[in-house]
XYZ file of C-alpha atoms in Angstrom:
592
model
C 25.026 -6.817 -25.806
C 27.676 -7.122 -23.108
C 29.842 -4.503 -24.773
C 26.889 -2.034 -24.920
C 26.307 -2.580 -21.083
C 29.981 -2.171 -20.434
C 30.233 1.117 -22.357
C 27.345 2.520 -20.492
C 28.891 1.494 -17.127
C 26.447 -1.221 -16.010
C 28.858 -4.065 -15.476
C 30.896 -4.062 -12.220
C 31.931 -7.804 -11.846
C 31.091 -10.827 -13.922
C 30.347 -14.071 -12.083
C 32.246 -16.351 -14.401
C 34.437 -15.710 -17.354
C 33.731 -12.480 -19.183
C 34.429 -13.954 -22.636
C 32.124 -16.816 -22.003
C 29.364 -14.447 -20.994
C 29.999 -12.371 -24.039
C 29.821 -15.373 -26.320
C 26.613 -16.533 -24.612
C 24.890 -13.208 -25.147
C 26.057 -13.213 -28.838
C 24.999 -16.757 -29.503
C 21.478 -16.684 -28.113
C 18.779 -14.423 -26.715
C 19.602 -15.454 -23.167
C 16.989 -14.846 -20.480
C 17.891 -12.491 -17.586
C 16.319 -11.463 -14.361
C 16.498 -8.974 -11.541
C 15.042 -9.806 -8.114
C 13.498 -7.300 -5.667
C 12.185 -8.211 -2.170
C 9.217 -6.048 -0.999
C 10.673 -5.169 2.379
C 9.587 -1.523 1.889
C 6.397 -0.024 0.382
C 8.180 1.308 -2.672
C 11.222 0.981 -4.911
C 13.844 3.698 -4.645
C 16.348 5.109 -7.045
C 18.979 2.549 -6.058
C 16.782 -0.151 -7.703
C 16.957 1.596 -10.968
C 20.511 0.633 -11.847
C 20.059 -3.190 -12.094
C 16.586 -2.588 -13.671
C 18.174 -0.226 -16.290
C 20.447 -3.127 -17.329
C 17.437 -5.314 -17.686
C 15.640 -2.533 -19.663
C 18.445 -2.350 -22.166
C 18.432 -6.065 -22.637
C 14.702 -6.022 -23.177
C 14.708 -3.457 -25.980
C 17.641 -5.351 -27.534
C 15.489 -8.475 -27.917
C 16.408 -10.473 -24.737
C 13.920 -12.117 -22.432
C 13.672 -9.998 -19.330
C 12.149 -11.222 -16.011
C 11.557 -9.093 -12.939
C 11.296 -11.269 -9.756
C 9.194 -10.045 -6.793
C 10.196 -11.839 -3.708
C 6.928 -12.229 -1.935
C 8.164 -15.435 -0.220
C 11.824 -14.498 0.446
C 10.802 -11.221 1.971
C 9.410 -13.090 4.819
C 12.941 -13.966 5.686
C 14.872 -10.938 4.483
C 18.216 -10.819 2.734
C 20.997 -10.476 5.482
C 23.556 -9.356 2.939
C 25.508 -6.439 4.164
C 23.670 -6.284 7.500
C 24.875 -6.723 10.977
C 21.418 -6.300 12.625
C 18.600 -8.689 11.872
C 15.720 -7.245 9.973
C 12.622 -6.418 11.889
C 9.840 -8.947 11.182
C 7.036 -7.225 9.352
C 3.443 -7.768 10.179
C 1.423 -9.744 7.660
C -0.599 -6.738 6.629
C 2.475 -4.610 6.063
C 4.176 -7.291 4.100
C 1.201 -7.888 1.833
C 0.577 -4.166 1.329
C 4.273 -3.859 0.350
C 3.980 -6.706 -1.978
C 0.923 -5.306 -3.777
C 2.342 -1.780 -4.023
C 5.623 -2.982 -5.483
C 3.922 -5.393 -7.906
C 1.817 -2.620 -9.518
C 4.757 -0.109 -9.211
C 6.945 -2.556 -11.217
C 4.115 -3.140 -13.709
C 3.679 0.571 -14.232
C 7.421 1.131 -14.543
C 7.763 -1.372 -17.233
C 4.914 0.029 -19.242
C 6.184 3.538 -18.922
C 9.692 2.480 -19.827
C 8.560 0.677 -22.951
C 6.484 3.669 -23.898
C 9.482 6.010 -23.312
C 11.898 3.896 -25.230
C 9.533 3.611 -28.267
C 8.041 7.066 -28.513
C 10.916 9.218 -27.173
C 13.942 7.324 -28.506
C 12.583 5.610 -31.575
C 12.954 1.944 -30.502
C 10.564 -0.206 -32.566
C 8.673 -3.137 -30.968
C 9.959 -6.557 -32.255
C 8.758 -10.093 -31.907
C 11.633 -10.895 -29.588
C 10.574 -8.278 -26.977
C 9.486 -10.415 -24.008
C 9.011 -9.433 -20.400
C 7.474 -10.985 -17.306
C 6.863 -9.919 -13.787
C 6.702 -12.996 -11.490
C 6.341 -13.599 -7.775
C 8.268 -16.412 -6.057
C 5.177 -17.097 -3.919
C 3.882 -18.957 -7.025
C 6.324 -21.773 -6.528
C 7.706 -21.318 -2.981
C 4.332 -21.760 -1.337
C 4.087 -25.270 -2.907
C 7.691 -26.217 -2.177
C 8.478 -28.636 0.679
C 11.732 -28.619 2.631
C 12.182 -32.263 1.743
C 12.276 -31.304 -2.033
C 14.904 -28.628 -1.280
C 17.094 -31.000 0.708
C 16.711 -33.860 -1.874
C 17.504 -31.687 -4.946
C 19.786 -28.954 -3.589
C 20.966 -30.041 -0.136
C 23.472 -32.635 -1.327
C 25.351 -30.067 -3.303
C 25.513 -27.450 -0.506
C 28.623 -27.346 1.574
C 28.457 -25.846 5.189
C 32.094 -24.766 5.129
C 31.495 -22.685 1.993
C 28.360 -21.067 3.484
C 30.196 -20.262 6.759
C 33.036 -18.692 4.833
C 30.774 -16.052 3.202
C 31.616 -12.484 4.270
C 27.881 -11.859 5.324
C 27.937 -14.779 7.700
C 31.339 -13.948 9.192
C 30.596 -10.291 9.713
C 27.218 -10.887 11.253
C 28.482 -13.432 13.653
C 31.520 -11.413 14.624
C 30.305 -7.818 14.596
C 26.450 -8.212 14.554
C 23.741 -9.867 16.532
C 24.399 -13.309 15.203
C 23.133 -15.231 12.213
C 19.751 -17.051 12.448
C 19.090 -20.236 10.590
C 16.501 -18.543 8.428
C 19.037 -15.866 7.449
C 21.711 -18.515 6.858
C 19.475 -20.313 4.364
C 18.462 -17.238 2.489
C 21.054 -17.833 -0.359
C 19.509 -21.346 -0.764
C 16.053 -19.814 -1.334
C 17.459 -17.333 -3.788
C 19.338 -20.054 -5.540
C 16.018 -22.074 -5.796
C 14.315 -19.161 -7.359
C 16.926 -18.920 -9.993
C 16.867 -22.702 -10.553
C 13.107 -22.681 -10.966
C 13.250 -19.961 -13.570
C 16.230 -21.688 -15.230
C 14.289 -24.913 -15.515
C 10.896 -23.378 -16.493
C 11.818 -20.184 -18.325
C 15.425 -20.785 -19.469
C 16.635 -17.766 -17.430
C 20.492 -18.120 -17.384
C 21.572 -14.643 -16.329
C 21.162 -12.976 -13.024
C 21.776 -9.248 -12.511
C 22.174 -7.884 -9.046
C 23.519 -5.011 -6.984
C 27.224 -4.895 -6.028
C 26.438 -6.653 -2.684
C 24.827 -9.605 -4.422
C 27.928 -11.156 -6.016
C 28.156 -13.866 -3.346
C 24.420 -14.853 -3.824
C 24.881 -14.974 -7.602
C 27.906 -17.377 -7.171
C 25.843 -19.441 -4.765
C 23.035 -19.555 -7.377
C 25.363 -20.535 -10.196
C 26.916 -23.445 -8.034
C 23.439 -24.534 -7.152
C 22.107 -24.708 -10.687
C 25.242 -26.473 -11.960
C 24.849 -29.127 -9.257
C 21.123 -29.665 -9.826
C 21.219 -29.760 -13.634
C 23.886 -32.508 -13.499
C 22.438 -34.584 -10.563
C 18.755 -34.114 -10.673
C 16.780 -37.263 -10.029
C 14.506 -36.729 -12.959
C 16.241 -37.723 -16.224
C 14.120 -35.408 -18.241
C 15.538 -32.422 -16.295
C 19.104 -33.752 -15.773
C 21.574 -32.614 -18.366
C 23.948 -35.347 -19.250
C 26.272 -33.242 -21.299
C 27.832 -29.941 -20.321
C 26.528 -27.471 -22.994
C 28.456 -24.184 -22.829
C 25.265 -22.361 -24.044
C 23.357 -23.684 -21.013
C 25.653 -22.326 -18.387
C 24.236 -20.024 -15.721
C 26.072 -16.714 -15.260
C 25.649 -13.300 -13.847
C 27.082 -9.864 -13.250
C 26.670 -7.100 -10.669
C 26.122 -3.385 -11.356
C 28.505 -0.882 -9.639
C 27.767 0.614 -6.165
C 27.160 4.280 -7.092
C 28.432 7.033 -4.932
C 28.610 10.788 -5.673
C 31.733 12.716 -6.304
C 31.678 13.680 -2.592
C 31.567 10.011 -1.600
C 27.975 9.970 -0.552
C 25.947 6.872 -1.261
C 23.753 7.396 -4.362
C 19.972 7.444 -3.729
C 20.138 9.097 -0.288
C 18.922 12.606 0.346
C 19.741 14.000 3.822
C 19.986 10.419 5.038
C 16.616 9.336 3.541
C 15.961 7.137 0.470
C 14.684 8.800 -2.629
C 11.546 6.732 -3.394
C 9.833 6.066 -6.684
C 6.398 6.667 -5.108
C 4.855 10.113 -5.457
C 3.345 9.917 -1.936
C 6.775 9.271 -0.369
C 8.937 11.391 -2.690
C 7.124 13.848 -4.966
C 7.928 14.078 -8.691
C 9.182 17.653 -7.933
C 11.485 16.341 -5.226
C 12.774 13.547 -7.486
C 13.349 15.991 -10.362
C 15.244 18.258 -7.926
C 17.339 15.285 -6.722
C 18.637 14.754 -10.261
C 18.932 18.454 -11.023
C 21.348 18.709 -7.941
C 23.695 16.124 -9.463
C 27.342 17.293 -9.362
C 28.949 18.219 -12.627
C 31.453 15.470 -12.068
C 28.703 12.796 -11.930
C 26.164 14.053 -14.491
C 27.687 12.474 -17.564
C 27.933 9.050 -15.892
C 24.303 9.341 -14.718
C 23.186 10.153 -18.212
C 24.746 6.958 -19.422
C 23.337 4.887 -16.600
C 19.791 6.212 -16.173
C 18.630 7.140 -19.684
C 18.329 5.658 -23.205
C 20.098 8.605 -24.783
C 22.748 7.429 -27.214
C 26.349 7.990 -26.137
C 27.161 10.466 -29.014
C 24.187 12.652 -28.047
C 25.343 12.498 -24.338
C 28.648 13.880 -25.534
C 26.916 16.759 -27.352
C 24.749 17.524 -24.169
C 27.930 17.658 -22.131
C 29.679 19.940 -24.570
C 26.734 22.384 -24.403
C 26.685 22.022 -20.594
C 30.304 22.919 -20.351
C 29.680 26.196 -22.101
C 27.673 27.470 -19.137
C 27.567 25.153 -16.268
C 25.278 27.521 -14.217
C 22.247 26.679 -16.548
C 22.683 22.937 -15.491
C 21.596 21.807 -19.077
C 22.806 18.267 -18.511
C 21.149 17.910 -15.104
C 17.821 19.139 -16.358
C 17.929 16.726 -19.225
C 18.815 13.856 -16.932
C 15.950 14.728 -14.552
C 13.492 15.018 -17.427
C 14.476 11.649 -18.901
C 14.192 9.795 -15.563
C 10.713 11.343 -14.725
C 9.576 10.454 -18.239
C 10.662 6.889 -17.836
C 9.176 6.431 -14.414
C 5.987 8.430 -14.506
C 5.352 9.280 -18.191
C 5.696 12.219 -20.537
C 2.795 14.265 -19.156
C 4.112 14.101 -15.586
C 7.583 15.117 -16.778
C 6.229 18.130 -18.635
C 4.225 19.278 -15.568
C 7.097 18.964 -13.154
C 9.429 20.717 -15.678
C 6.866 23.628 -15.941
C 6.631 23.781 -12.175
C 10.366 23.986 -11.880
C 10.683 26.822 -14.381
C 7.849 28.682 -12.799
C 9.451 28.528 -9.327
C 12.878 29.554 -10.579
C 12.073 32.309 -13.052
C 11.151 35.950 -12.113
C 7.594 36.251 -11.008
C 6.812 38.945 -13.593
C 7.400 36.368 -16.291
C 4.490 34.203 -15.143
C 1.380 34.435 -17.373
C -2.016 33.191 -16.557
C -3.257 30.241 -18.509
C -6.700 30.596 -20.122
C -9.173 27.756 -19.628
C -9.574 27.330 -23.388
C -5.760 27.298 -23.907
C -5.005 24.160 -25.892
C -1.707 23.817 -23.945
C -3.478 24.013 -20.594
C -3.660 20.785 -18.569
C -7.070 19.069 -19.109
C -9.673 19.724 -16.514
C -10.969 16.724 -14.340
C -14.278 15.766 -15.735
C -15.035 13.480 -12.857
C -17.431 14.640 -10.132
C -15.149 12.564 -7.733
C -11.647 14.067 -7.461
C -10.482 10.757 -6.156
C -11.402 8.899 -9.368
C -9.680 10.456 -12.333
C -9.128 8.767 -15.714
C -6.314 6.234 -15.127
C -3.637 5.002 -17.560
C -0.135 3.517 -17.194
C 1.257 7.045 -17.633
C -0.770 8.741 -14.897
C -1.559 5.917 -12.485
C -2.010 7.536 -9.012
C -0.756 6.213 -5.634
C -2.292 2.889 -4.654
C -2.446 3.743 -0.902
C -5.420 5.227 0.887
C -6.608 5.269 4.509
C -10.324 4.955 5.286
C -12.312 5.027 8.469
C -13.846 1.803 9.829
C -17.481 3.050 9.235
C -16.976 3.590 5.545
C -15.796 -0.021 4.804
C -17.427 -2.437 7.343
C -21.034 -3.401 6.702
C -21.101 -1.086 3.658
C -22.395 -1.861 0.151
C -19.452 -2.699 -2.049
C -20.514 0.104 -4.506
C -20.070 2.583 -1.683
C -16.647 1.124 -0.696
C -15.420 1.414 -4.345
C -16.631 5.011 -4.457
C -15.000 5.928 -1.100
C -11.727 4.328 -2.188
C -11.718 6.528 -5.321
C -11.868 3.769 -7.777
C -15.238 4.910 -9.396
C -16.713 8.360 -9.816
C -20.071 7.607 -8.115
C -21.925 4.885 -6.197
C -24.080 4.071 -9.137
C -21.023 3.574 -11.253
C -19.768 1.226 -8.534
C -23.008 -0.704 -8.502
C -22.939 -1.047 -12.278
C -19.287 -2.105 -12.255
C -19.931 -4.793 -9.613
C -23.018 -6.024 -11.602
C -20.736 -6.473 -14.629
C -17.959 -8.150 -12.559
C -15.526 -5.382 -13.584
C -14.022 -4.786 -10.177
C -11.902 -7.153 -8.018
C -11.046 -7.738 -4.412
C -7.921 -9.276 -2.904
C -8.594 -12.931 -1.888
C -10.403 -15.988 -2.954
C -13.973 -17.160 -2.379
C -14.277 -19.944 0.046
C -14.193 -20.692 3.749
C -11.173 -18.388 4.241
C -11.329 -15.659 1.499
C -8.624 -13.464 2.946
C -5.601 -12.860 0.597
C -2.715 -15.064 1.361
C 0.893 -14.552 0.234
C -0.046 -14.659 -3.419
C -1.737 -11.989 -5.540
C -5.124 -13.458 -5.802
C -8.255 -11.462 -6.885
C -11.918 -12.320 -6.917
C -14.516 -10.578 -9.178
C -16.782 -8.415 -7.032
C -20.516 -8.727 -7.229
C -23.235 -6.839 -5.437
C -23.123 -9.110 -2.425
C -24.514 -8.344 1.068
C -22.699 -5.531 2.839
C -21.369 -7.756 5.568
C -19.617 -10.077 3.123
C -16.920 -7.432 2.336
C -15.586 -7.747 5.848
C -14.602 -11.337 5.004
C -11.881 -10.069 2.655
C -10.291 -7.573 5.124
C -6.777 -8.847 6.052
C -6.176 -8.843 9.877
C -8.919 -6.379 10.345
C -7.074 -3.456 8.853
C -6.223 -4.067 5.121
C -8.356 -4.343 2.024
C -7.095 -4.548 -1.490
C -9.219 -3.447 -4.535
C -8.698 -3.335 -8.239
C -10.407 -1.922 -11.284
C -8.928 -2.664 -14.662
C -5.184 -3.011 -15.004
C -3.892 0.110 -13.331
C -6.526 1.266 -10.764
C -5.419 -0.502 -7.564
C -6.072 0.686 -3.984
C -4.469 -0.742 -0.933
C -6.895 0.436 1.785
C -5.622 0.790 5.337
C -8.564 0.745 7.772
C -8.468 2.714 11.002
C -10.997 3.666 13.678
C -13.344 6.659 13.040
C -11.827 8.515 15.974
C -8.247 8.048 14.692
C -9.352 9.072 11.190
C -10.769 12.299 12.555
C -7.865 12.880 14.950
C -5.367 12.777 11.928
C -7.430 15.243 9.999
C -8.079 12.858 7.104
C -10.922 13.019 4.714
C -12.482 10.686 2.147
C -15.257 10.774 -0.410
C -18.609 10.698 1.465
C -17.058 11.007 4.965
C -18.661 14.430 5.708
C -22.052 13.150 4.523
C -21.669 10.044 6.544
C -21.014 11.951 9.770
C -23.969 14.271 9.093
C -26.134 11.286 8.560
C -24.873 9.691 11.831
C -25.610 12.887 13.655
C -29.152 13.100 12.202
C -29.745 9.467 13.242
C -28.428 10.074 16.734
C -30.753 13.095 17.015
C -33.691 11.055 15.757
C -32.950 8.182 18.254
C -32.726 10.731 21.132
C -36.064 12.401 20.130
C -37.646 8.932 19.863
C -36.464 7.969 23.292
C -37.668 11.277 24.765
C -40.999 10.719 23.166
C -41.259 7.260 24.608
C -40.232 8.490 28.026
C -42.937 11.227 27.937
C -45.585 8.742 26.928
C -44.613 6.524 29.828
C -44.747 9.528 32.244
C -48.201 10.535 30.979
C -49.437 6.983 31.432
C -47.931 6.776 34.872
C -49.335 10.203 35.819
C -52.787 9.182 34.707
C -52.628 6.212 37.020
C -51.500 8.352 39.916
C -54.296 10.928 39.367
C -56.968 8.126 39.352
C -55.622 6.791 42.589
C -55.452 10.288 44.150
C -59.130 10.852 43.206
C -60.051 7.702 45.026
C -58.040 8.718 48.129
C -59.652 12.096 48.243
C -63.085 10.581 48.484
C -62.085 8.397 51.422
C -61.844 11.042 54.127
C -63.893 13.007 56.771
C -65.258 16.454 55.966
C -62.835 19.304 56.401
C -63.073 23.113 56.443
C -61.551 25.152 53.514
C -57.963 25.684 54.901
C -57.621 22.197 56.046
C -59.017 20.846 52.777
C -56.538 22.872 50.815
C -53.632 21.584 52.901
C -54.815 18.060 52.558
C -54.922 18.218 48.775
C -51.457 19.770 48.605
C -50.077 17.079 50.887
C -51.545 14.300 48.743
C -50.163 15.807 45.492
C -46.757 16.141 47.042
C -46.964 12.654 48.421
C -47.809 11.187 45.066
C -45.115 13.109 43.369
C -42.300 11.998 45.806
C -43.525 8.691 47.192
C -41.966 5.273 46.654
C -43.996 2.894 44.505
C -44.336 0.369 47.468
C -45.220 3.035 50.046
C -48.937 3.021 51.259
C -50.706 6.349 51.168
C -53.669 6.639 53.753
C -55.645 8.987 55.728
C -53.423 8.164 58.769
C -50.495 10.011 56.987
C -52.608 13.079 56.802
C -53.608 12.907 60.493
C -49.936 12.585 61.565
C -49.111 15.649 59.490
C -51.893 17.722 60.988
C -50.915 16.781 64.641
C -47.338 17.876 63.976
C -48.648 21.217 62.647
C -50.931 21.759 65.601
C -48.102 21.001 68.065
C -45.733 23.390 66.472
C -48.491 26.074 66.466
C -49.333 25.718 70.070
C -45.666 25.559 71.120
C -45.028 28.807 69.292
C -47.933 30.547 71.062
C -47.027 29.162 74.545
C -50.079 26.901 74.913
C -49.795 23.605 76.696
C -49.569 20.709 74.285
């Protein structure tokens, strides 16, 4: 196995003796692992190299484990850094963890499908793989246990002498105690899997050699000195030794770090780097690098790679090797269908326009139409699993029936389907039932029932994150923002337009209702005023026609403008009449 990995270029440096590792891998189906911390929302192409080593061991019959560092990501690996990592908010860290968990799960399923049906590898009983999260054991671990089991074998001088510590203290912003102890946490991960799963081999990037050595020293110390005699190994068995190796740091022929495009990482998430962009990234591979990348990133046999390169050399402008490389990578990550679509898209864009032909709807080679009435809820499998991220407005999640939330998130084709699925307990929500149902650092899911609308809010993490799942592959990490922010960003969701129209109709109904109530109150008040006015009109001396008309107009005006506490009497009328007579006489020159 080691010779196969070396021929393909996966082995950079062996932690231990090369011959001992070779003999170990010949003598037993040794367990191996690759660890990934979810400090970003997605894997990038740089993660593929150690994972490809693990994939090759898996299809060769070795026990392969992928470790997701849900616990260690809270600290962050300081290796190769001079600036301390920014502390991620709880919601961001949990969203990253969920995204990467299902990304790795999908990647493993697609890889196995690709190896079996594209390259003829047959499933064997020895094929065994696991995806684990160190939250499972780290959340139960006490610092006393670490100090008792591992602390006595850890030397401060050795840890201070590591390049990462020296560089960060000399050229960076200093080394925190949390960062200083990161290698101990990584070593404990390996020890736990060594003890419970017999994982003896760690595979890491070129910058992980120091951490691998620290892990080997820790395991050798613990297995010889553990306080539990059932765990302690009295005799040094060569076939039980922990070992490891690193993969090479890839750079292009121009010296640029592999996996970067214009300074940005090339992600393995279609929302962050589209399949077309990923395809083009590999198509742009330099001729000097393409043979090496075919060995590293594909399952193509070495003799066949030689044949591809011979054909490529006959006409480099056709980029035969680059297209084969890009197609193989897309097939392995996203599946055969996605690879065929992006290959067709590429050919359509880079061929003369006159060669394009319309595809008939009944063409058997045409892509299948979406039979779902909800475009957000297509049929899902491991080969076409969509992005797990979605943003929804507050009003479509809070205090909404869970069937509507499932529909809005794109997990079901209709609300009735969501209701039926919840009734059958076929959907799940991140968190546990109890006094505090919010999801902690583990991947815990609770079956959904048709509970009261307000109960869904109990599972929302920090008021802005909800995690939903249907089946194995349909997962949605829902980011919740305000309605105003949702509209300002120009976003849309299933049922959002109808919701806004319904809200507008409700607001119009409420306004009409208030107007009606106000008019009724006015009528009632006016009726009271009119009755009082009638009584006042009776309580007065007899007047001639003009004076009577002025009196009634005055009273009406008085009732319309008066304060509720103001008394209205005949004296007011007399005062008004006197002022009128005085102004009339003054205007005519008569003595007042």
